[in-house]
């Protein structure tokens, strides 16, 4: 079945440093979504990428979808303590599994003030 | 607007006991999902439903059953609980995948401990 690998598993940064997490799929995706989960909370939707090579920005966050639609990344510029949490990618398959959303393992981000 | 509501929020079971987790959404969403979250494992899909009366297996369906008799409710059952099912369970819902964004709306989670 579809596998979604996300790296790194953990990232510790000093406040002000940049952060990137990567998501790779074994199959071509219909689209990919990104979520953030604060400690003790539930995942909250950040963005969805649909087109090959798509780049979207939300303030200090930049999201990219690979040309082959098999990989994606989330980059945070100048991290802040409010960025602490776990970041997940979620891959949408196509075809007969159109309803299925598979999550990566997540990257736990710690920001030291 | 409550969104996605999960009950119960906490439960302790003994091995072999059964229980049902209830998920209710008031957004008229077509799709509903049950995930489990374990440290270092991310969110793993147990079962999902693309409409009332339909269910499908996810990545880790063994030991669980589900039902979607009403569009707004998605039930997750454990017939004979095992310690390996100790986890945090999240229910989520969304509109059909053809509508963008097809974001998932999550419940607050249900923490289950099996002794």
Coordinates of C-alpha atoms in Angstrom, one line a residue:
Chain A
X1 CA 0.0 0.0 0.0
X2 CA 0.9 3.6 -0.1
X3 CA 3.7 4.7 2.2
X4 CA 4.4 8.2 3.3
X5 CA 7.8 8.9 4.9
X6 CA 8.5 12.1 6.8
X7 CA 11.8 13.3 8.0
X8 CA 13.3 14.3 10.3
X9 CA 11.4 12.8 13.2
X10 CA 12.7 15.5 15.6
X11 CA 14.1 19.0 15.1
X12 CA 15.4 21.2 17.9
X13 CA 16.2 24.8 16.9
X14 CA 17.0 28.1 18.5
X15 CA 14.4 30.8 18.1
X16 CA 15.1 32.6 14.9
X17 CA 16.6 29.6 13.0
X18 CA 14.9 28.1 10.0
X19 CA 13.2 24.7 10.0
X20 CA 12.3 22.3 7.2
X21 CA 10.4 19.0 7.2
X22 CA 10.2 16.7 4.2
X23 CA 7.5 14.3 3.1
X24 CA 8.0 11.5 0.5
X25 CA 5.5 9.1 -1.0
X26 CA 6.0 5.8 -2.7
X27 CA 3.3 6.7 -5.2
X28 CA 2.1 9.7 -7.2
X29 CA -0.3 11.7 -5.2
X30 CA -3.5 13.5 -6.1
X31 CA -2.7 16.2 -3.5
X32 CA -1.0 16.6 -0.2
X33 CA -2.0 18.4 3.0
X34 CA -0.1 19.8 5.9
X35 CA -1.3 19.8 9.5
X36 CA 0.1 21.2 12.8
X37 CA -0.6 19.6 16.2
X38 CA 0.2 21.5 19.3
X39 CA 1.2 19.5 22.4
X40 CA -1.9 17.9 23.9
X41 CA -4.1 19.1 21.0
X42 CA -5.5 17.8 17.8
X43 CA -4.2 18.2 14.3
X44 CA -5.2 21.5 12.6
X45 CA -5.2 22.0 8.9
X46 CA -2.6 24.3 7.4
X47 CA -2.7 24.0 3.7
X48 CA -3.4 21.8 0.7
X49 CA -1.2 21.5 -2.4
X50 CA -2.7 20.1 -5.6
X51 CA -0.6 21.1 -8.7
X52 CA 2.8 19.8 -9.7
X53 CA 5.5 22.1 -8.6
X54 CA 3.1 24.3 -6.6
X55 CA 4.5 26.7 -4.0
X56 CA 2.4 28.4 -1.4
X57 CA 3.3 30.8 1.4
X58 CA 1.6 31.6 4.6
X59 CA 3.5 34.4 6.4
X60 CA 6.8 32.6 7.5
X61 CA 5.7 29.2 6.2
X62 CA 6.5 28.0 2.7
X63 CA 5.0 24.8 1.3
X64 CA 6.2 23.0 -1.9
X65 CA 4.8 20.2 -3.9
X66 CA 7.3 18.3 -6.1
X67 CA 7.2 18.2 -9.9
X68 CA 6.5 14.5 -9.8
X69 CA 3.8 14.9 -7.1
X70 CA 5.6 12.4 -4.9
X71 CA 7.2 14.7 -2.4
X72 CA 6.6 17.9 -0.5
X73 CA 8.2 20.2 2.0
X74 CA 7.3 22.7 4.7
X75 CA 9.8 25.4 5.5
X76 CA 9.5 27.9 8.4
X77 CA 11.7 31.0 8.3
X78 CA 12.9 32.5 11.6
X79 CA 11.1 30.2 14.0
X80 CA 9.3 31.5 17.0
X81 CA 8.3 29.7 20.2
X82 CA 4.7 29.7 18.9
X83 CA 5.8 27.3 16.1
X84 CA 6.4 24.5 18.6
X85 CA 4.4 21.3 17.8
X86 CA 4.3 18.4 15.5
X87 CA 4.0 18.9 11.7
X88 CA 2.3 16.2 9.6
X89 CA 1.9 15.8 5.9
X90 CA -1.2 13.9 4.7
X91 CA -1.2 12.3 1.3
X92 CA -4.3 11.9 -0.8
X93 CA -4.2 8.9 -3.1
X94 CA -6.2 8.7 -6.3
X95 CA -8.0 5.9 -8.0
X96 CA -10.1 3.5 -6.0
X97 CA -8.6 4.8 -2.7
X98 CA -9.9 8.3 -3.4
X99 CA -11.2 8.7 0.2
X100 CA -8.0 7.7 1.9
X101 CA -5.7 10.2 3.6
X102 CA -2.4 8.7 4.8
X103 CA -0.3 10.7 7.3
X104 CA 3.4 10.8 7.6
X105 CA 5.0 10.1 11.0
X106 CA 5.3 13.7 11.8
X107 CA 8.2 16.0 12.7
X108 CA 8.3 17.2 16.3
X109 CA 9.6 20.8 16.4
X110 CA 11.1 22.2 19.6
X111 CA 12.1 25.9 19.6
X112 CA 14.5 27.1 22.3
X113 CA 14.1 30.8 23.2
Chain B
X1 CA -21.3 24.9 15.9
X2 CA -19.7 21.9 17.7
X3 CA -17.8 20.6 14.7
X4 CA -16.5 17.1 15.5
X5 CA -17.3 15.6 18.9
X6 CA -15.8 12.4 20.3
X7 CA -17.1 10.5 23.3
X8 CA -15.8 9.4 25.7
X9 CA -12.6 11.5 26.1
X10 CA -11.0 9.1 28.5
X11 CA -11.5 5.4 29.1
X12 CA -9.7 2.6 31.0
X13 CA -10.5 -0.9 30.0
X14 CA -9.4 -4.3 31.1
X15 CA -8.1 -6.8 28.5
X16 CA -10.9 -8.5 26.8
X17 CA -13.6 -5.9 27.5
X18 CA -15.5 -4.3 24.7
X19 CA -16.3 -0.6 24.0
X20 CA -17.5 1.8 21.4
X21 CA -16.2 5.2 20.6
X22 CA -18.7 7.6 19.2
X23 CA -17.9 10.4 16.7
X24 CA -20.5 12.9 15.7
X25 CA -20.1 15.8 13.2
X26 CA -22.6 18.6 12.5
X27 CA -21.0 19.9 9.3
X28 CA -22.9 17.5 6.9
X29 CA -19.6 16.1 5.8
X30 CA -19.5 13.0 3.6
X31 CA -16.3 11.5 4.7
X32 CA -15.3 10.4 8.2
X33 CA -12.2 8.8 9.6
X34 CA -10.8 7.1 12.6
X35 CA -7.1 7.4 13.3
X36 CA -4.9 6.3 16.2
X37 CA -1.9 8.1 17.4
X38 CA 1.0 6.5 19.1
X39 CA 4.4 8.1 20.0
X40 CA 6.7 8.0 17.0
X41 CA 4.1 6.5 14.7
X42 CA 2.2 9.5 13.6
X43 CA -1.5 9.1 12.8
X44 CA -2.4 5.8 11.4
X45 CA -5.7 5.3 9.6
X46 CA -7.9 2.5 11.1
X47 CA -11.1 2.7 9.1
X48 CA -12.8 5.4 7.0
X49 CA -16.2 6.0 5.4
X50 CA -17.0 7.9 2.2
X51 CA -20.7 8.1 2.9
X52 CA -23.6 6.9 5.0
X53 CA -23.7 3.1 5.0
X54 CA -20.2 2.7 3.6
X55 CA -16.9 1.8 5.4
X56 CA -13.4 0.9 4.2
X57 CA -10.3 -0.5 5.9
X58 CA -7.3 1.7 6.5
X59 CA -3.7 0.8 7.4
X60 CA -4.4 -0.8 10.8
X61 CA -8.0 -2.2 10.8
X62 CA -7.4 -5.4 12.8
X63 CA -9.2 -5.6 16.1
X64 CA -11.6 -2.8 15.2
X65 CA -15.0 -2.6 13.6
X66 CA -16.9 0.5 12.5
X67 CA -20.4 1.5 11.4
X68 CA -21.8 4.5 9.7
X69 CA -25.6 4.1 10.0
X70 CA -26.2 7.8 10.0
X71 CA -24.3 10.4 8.0
X72 CA -23.4 12.4 11.1
X73 CA -22.1 9.5 13.2
X74 CA -19.1 7.2 12.9
X75 CA -18.7 4.5 15.5
X76 CA -15.5 2.7 16.3
X77 CA -15.8 -0.6 18.2
X78 CA -13.3 -2.7 20.0
X79 CA -14.8 -6.2 20.6
X80 CA -12.0 -7.6 22.8
X81 CA -9.6 -4.9 23.9
X82 CA -5.9 -5.7 24.0
X83 CA -3.0 -3.6 25.6
X84 CA -1.7 -2.9 22.1
X85 CA -4.8 -0.8 21.5
X86 CA -3.8 1.6 24.2
X87 CA -3.6 4.8 22.2
X88 CA -5.2 8.2 21.5
X89 CA -8.0 7.9 19.0
X90 CA -8.9 10.8 16.7
X91 CA -12.0 11.1 14.6
X92 CA -12.0 13.4 11.6
X93 CA -14.4 14.4 8.9
X94 CA -14.4 16.3 5.6
X95 CA -16.4 17.2 2.6
X96 CA -15.9 15.0 -0.5
X97 CA -12.3 14.9 -1.8
X98 CA -13.3 16.6 -5.0
X99 CA -14.0 19.8 -3.1
X100 CA -11.0 21.9 -2.2
X101 CA -9.7 22.4 0.2
X102 CA -10.5 18.9 1.4
X103 CA -9.3 19.6 4.9
X104 CA -9.9 17.2 7.7
X105 CA -11.6 18.6 10.8
X106 CA -10.5 16.6 13.9
X107 CA -12.2 15.9 17.2
X108 CA -10.4 16.5 20.5
X109 CA -9.3 12.9 20.8
X110 CA -10.2 9.9 23.0
X111 CA -7.5 8.5 25.2
X112 CA -7.9 4.8 25.7
X113 CA -5.9 2.7 28.2
X114 CA -6.1 -1.1 28.1
X115 CA -4.8 -2.8 31.2

